[in-house]
């Protein structure tokens, strides 16, 4: 247990959330100690593509709770990622499907600007997409990206996702909907 983000009481951690590892990263459950990194990102210009309107502490607090609660309600959600050997949260990436989303999404946000351009978000998103397809059994996934979010558009394209003009979008103005390549399923009978 750790103290709550406001330091008021001990809080339990999420149990049953898998830990994913890549060459350079650990992807783990969100926890109370991630609040300062999440909050700092939400206060920055970096969050303009994630929130509606100007920064608001009340909405930021609800968003943080939403990130944690999604695991409880759906059995999957955003992983917080950190460099191996360093517990500093650097971003979040995960399978995401709130009740109002038209489709299952692979979502991401880099919290720490100093790690941009180093391929870490790509590494995290690749691991998460594999988890969504191989463990959760998803047959398809999209990523909702604001048209002016050039970094996220570049990441979606690097992942092999392409704009799907037929897919239902979100928001006003609407997001671009990037469709990820379908998973390759191996036929067990063909291997015998």
CSV table of C-alpha atoms in Angstrom, one decimal:
chain,number,residue,atom,x,y,z
A,1,UNK,CA,0.0,0.0,0.0
A,2,UNK,CA,1.0,3.6,-0.6
A,3,UNK,CA,-0.5,6.9,0.4
A,4,UNK,CA,-3.2,8.4,-1.8
A,5,UNK,CA,-2.2,11.1,-4.2
A,6,UNK,CA,-3.4,13.7,-1.7
A,7,UNK,CA,-1.5,12.0,1.1
A,8,UNK,CA,-4.7,11.3,3.1
A,9,UNK,CA,-4.9,7.5,3.5
A,10,UNK,CA,-3.3,4.3,2.4
A,11,UNK,CA,-4.6,3.0,-0.9
A,12,UNK,CA,-4.5,-0.6,-2.3
A,13,UNK,CA,-3.0,-1.3,-5.6
A,14,UNK,CA,-4.8,-3.0,-8.5
A,15,UNK,CA,-4.3,-6.7,-8.4
A,16,UNK,CA,-4.4,-9.1,-11.3
A,17,UNK,CA,-3.1,-6.6,-13.8
A,18,UNK,CA,-0.4,-8.2,-15.9
A,19,UNK,CA,3.1,-6.6,-16.2
A,20,UNK,CA,4.4,-6.4,-19.7
A,21,UNK,CA,8.1,-6.0,-20.5
A,22,UNK,CA,9.8,-4.8,-23.6
A,23,UNK,CA,13.5,-4.4,-24.4
A,24,UNK,CA,13.6,-1.1,-22.5
A,25,UNK,CA,10.2,-0.7,-20.6
A,26,UNK,CA,8.0,-2.1,-17.9
A,27,UNK,CA,4.3,-1.6,-18.5
A,28,UNK,CA,2.3,-2.0,-15.3
A,29,UNK,CA,-0.9,-1.1,-13.6
A,30,UNK,CA,-1.6,2.6,-12.8
A,31,UNK,CA,-1.1,3.4,-9.1
A,32,UNK,CA,-1.6,6.3,-6.8
A,33,UNK,CA,2.0,7.4,-7.0
A,34,UNK,CA,1.5,8.1,-10.8
A,35,UNK,CA,-0.7,11.1,-9.9
A,36,UNK,CA,2.1,13.8,-10.0
A,37,UNK,CA,3.3,12.7,-13.5
A,38,UNK,CA,-0.3,12.4,-14.8
A,39,UNK,CA,-1.2,15.7,-13.3
A,40,UNK,CA,1.8,17.5,-14.7
A,41,UNK,CA,1.1,16.2,-18.2
A,42,UNK,CA,-2.6,17.3,-17.9
A,43,UNK,CA,-1.5,20.8,-16.9
A,44,UNK,CA,0.9,21.1,-19.8
A,45,UNK,CA,0.2,21.9,-23.4
A,46,UNK,CA,0.9,18.2,-24.1
A,47,UNK,CA,-2.7,17.4,-23.0
A,48,UNK,CA,-4.5,19.6,-25.5
A,49,UNK,CA,-5.2,16.5,-27.6
A,50,UNK,CA,-6.5,14.5,-24.6
A,51,UNK,CA,-8.9,16.8,-22.8
A,52,UNK,CA,-11.8,19.0,-23.9
A,53,UNK,CA,-11.3,22.6,-23.0
A,54,UNK,CA,-8.7,24.2,-20.7
A,55,UNK,CA,-7.0,22.5,-17.7
A,56,UNK,CA,-9.3,21.8,-14.8
A,57,UNK,CA,-8.2,20.0,-11.6
A,58,UNK,CA,-11.7,18.4,-11.1
A,59,UNK,CA,-11.7,16.9,-14.6
A,60,UNK,CA,-8.1,15.8,-14.3
A,61,UNK,CA,-8.8,14.0,-11.1
A,62,UNK,CA,-11.8,12.2,-12.7
A,63,UNK,CA,-9.6,11.3,-15.6
A,64,UNK,CA,-7.0,9.7,-13.3
A,65,UNK,CA,-9.8,7.8,-11.6
A,66,UNK,CA,-11.2,6.7,-14.9
A,67,UNK,CA,-7.8,5.3,-15.9
A,68,UNK,CA,-7.7,3.2,-12.8
A,69,UNK,CA,-11.4,2.3,-12.8
A,70,UNK,CA,-11.3,1.1,-16.4
A,71,UNK,CA,-9.3,-1.9,-15.2
A,72,UNK,CA,-11.9,-2.8,-12.7
A,73,UNK,CA,-14.9,-2.3,-15.0
A,74,UNK,CA,-13.4,-3.8,-18.2
A,75,UNK,CA,-10.6,-6.1,-17.0
A,76,UNK,CA,-8.1,-4.2,-19.2
A,77,UNK,CA,-7.0,-0.6,-19.5
A,78,UNK,CA,-4.1,1.8,-19.7
A,79,UNK,CA,-0.7,0.5,-18.6
A,80,UNK,CA,1.7,3.1,-17.2
A,81,UNK,CA,5.1,2.6,-18.6
A,82,UNK,CA,8.5,3.3,-17.1
A,83,UNK,CA,12.1,2.6,-18.1
A,84,UNK,CA,13.6,-0.6,-16.7
A,85,UNK,CA,15.4,0.2,-13.5
A,86,UNK,CA,13.6,3.6,-13.0
A,87,UNK,CA,10.1,3.8,-11.4
A,88,UNK,CA,9.4,7.3,-12.9
A,89,UNK,CA,6.2,7.0,-15.0
A,90,UNK,CA,6.8,8.2,-18.5
A,91,UNK,CA,3.5,7.6,-20.2
A,92,UNK,CA,0.5,5.4,-20.6
A,93,UNK,CA,-0.6,3.1,-23.3
A,94,UNK,CA,-3.3,0.5,-23.3
A,95,UNK,CA,-6.4,-1.2,-24.7
A,96,UNK,CA,-9.3,1.2,-24.1
A,97,UNK,CA,-13.0,0.9,-24.5
A,98,UNK,CA,-15.2,3.3,-22.4
A,99,UNK,CA,-18.9,2.7,-22.7
A,100,UNK,CA,-19.4,5.6,-25.2
A,101,UNK,CA,-16.6,4.6,-27.6
A,102,UNK,CA,-17.7,3.1,-30.9
A,103,UNK,CA,-14.8,0.7,-31.0
A,104,UNK,CA,-12.0,-0.8,-29.0
A,105,UNK,CA,-9.0,1.5,-29.1
A,106,UNK,CA,-5.2,1.3,-28.6
A,107,UNK,CA,-4.6,4.6,-26.8
A,108,UNK,CA,-1.4,6.3,-25.7
A,109,UNK,CA,0.0,9.5,-24.1
A,110,UNK,CA,3.6,10.4,-23.4
A,111,UNK,CA,3.8,12.1,-20.1
A,112,UNK,CA,7.4,13.1,-20.0
A,113,UNK,CA,8.5,15.3,-22.9
A,114,UNK,CA,12.2,14.3,-22.5
A,115,UNK,CA,11.5,10.8,-23.8
A,116,UNK,CA,9.8,11.9,-27.1
A,117,UNK,CA,11.5,10.8,-30.2
A,118,UNK,CA,13.2,7.8,-28.7
A,119,UNK,CA,10.8,5.1,-29.8
A,120,UNK,CA,9.5,4.3,-26.3
A,121,UNK,CA,5.8,5.1,-27.2
A,122,UNK,CA,6.2,2.8,-30.2
A,123,UNK,CA,7.7,0.1,-28.1
A,124,UNK,CA,4.9,0.4,-25.5
A,125,UNK,CA,2.1,0.5,-28.1
A,126,UNK,CA,3.5,-2.5,-30.0
A,127,UNK,CA,3.5,-4.5,-26.7
A,128,UNK,CA,0.0,-3.4,-25.8
A,129,UNK,CA,-1.4,-4.2,-29.3
A,130,UNK,CA,0.1,-7.7,-29.1
A,131,UNK,CA,-1.6,-8.0,-25.6
A,132,UNK,CA,-5.0,-6.8,-27.0
A,133,UNK,CA,-4.9,-9.3,-29.9
A,134,UNK,CA,-3.2,-12.3,-28.3
A,135,UNK,CA,-4.4,-12.2,-24.7
A,136,UNK,CA,-7.7,-10.3,-24.9
A,137,UNK,CA,-8.6,-11.8,-28.3
A,138,UNK,CA,-9.4,-8.6,-30.1
A,139,UNK,CA,-9.9,-9.0,-33.8
A,140,UNK,CA,-9.5,-5.3,-34.6
A,141,UNK,CA,-8.5,-2.1,-32.9
A,142,UNK,CA,-8.4,1.6,-33.8
A,143,UNK,CA,-6.7,4.7,-32.5
A,144,UNK,CA,-8.6,7.9,-32.3
A,145,UNK,CA,-6.2,10.8,-33.2
A,146,UNK,CA,-6.9,14.5,-33.5
A,147,UNK,CA,-5.9,15.7,-37.0
A,148,UNK,CA,-3.4,18.2,-35.7
A,149,UNK,CA,-1.7,15.7,-33.4
A,150,UNK,CA,1.2,15.1,-35.7
A,151,UNK,CA,3.2,13.0,-33.2
A,152,UNK,CA,0.3,10.6,-32.6
A,153,UNK,CA,-0.4,10.4,-36.3
A,154,UNK,CA,3.2,9.5,-36.9
A,155,UNK,CA,3.1,6.8,-34.2
A,156,UNK,CA,-0.1,5.3,-35.6
A,157,UNK,CA,1.4,5.1,-39.1
A,158,UNK,CA,4.6,3.6,-37.7
A,159,UNK,CA,2.5,0.9,-36.1
A,160,UNK,CA,1.1,0.2,-39.6
A,161,UNK,CA,-2.4,1.7,-38.8
A,162,UNK,CA,-4.2,3.5,-41.7
A,163,UNK,CA,-7.0,6.0,-41.7
A,164,UNK,CA,-10.4,4.2,-41.9
A,165,UNK,CA,-12.8,6.7,-43.4
A,166,UNK,CA,-15.7,4.3,-42.9
A,167,UNK,CA,-15.2,4.1,-39.1
A,168,UNK,CA,-17.3,6.1,-36.7
A,169,UNK,CA,-15.3,8.9,-35.1
A,170,UNK,CA,-15.3,10.7,-31.7
A,171,UNK,CA,-15.4,14.3,-30.6
A,172,UNK,CA,-16.0,17.7,-32.1
A,173,UNK,CA,-14.2,18.2,-34.4
A,174,UNK,CA,-14.0,14.5,-35.1
A,175,UNK,CA,-10.9,12.5,-34.7
A,176,UNK,CA,-9.2,10.6,-37.4
A,177,UNK,CA,-9.7,6.9,-36.9
A,178,UNK,CA,-6.6,4.8,-37.6
A,179,UNK,CA,-7.3,1.1,-38.1
A,180,UNK,CA,-4.6,-1.2,-36.9
A,181,UNK,CA,-3.6,-4.2,-39.0
A,182,UNK,CA,-5.5,-7.3,-38.1
A,183,UNK,CA,-3.7,-9.9,-36.0
A,184,UNK,CA,-2.2,-12.8,-37.7
A,185,UNK,CA,-3.8,-15.9,-36.3
A,186,UNK,CA,-2.0,-19.2,-36.7
A,187,UNK,CA,-4.0,-22.2,-37.6
A,188,UNK,CA,-3.0,-25.0,-35.2
A,189,UNK,CA,-4.2,-27.7,-37.6
A,190,UNK,CA,-1.8,-26.4,-40.3
A,191,UNK,CA,1.2,-26.9,-38.0
A,192,UNK,CA,0.7,-30.6,-37.6
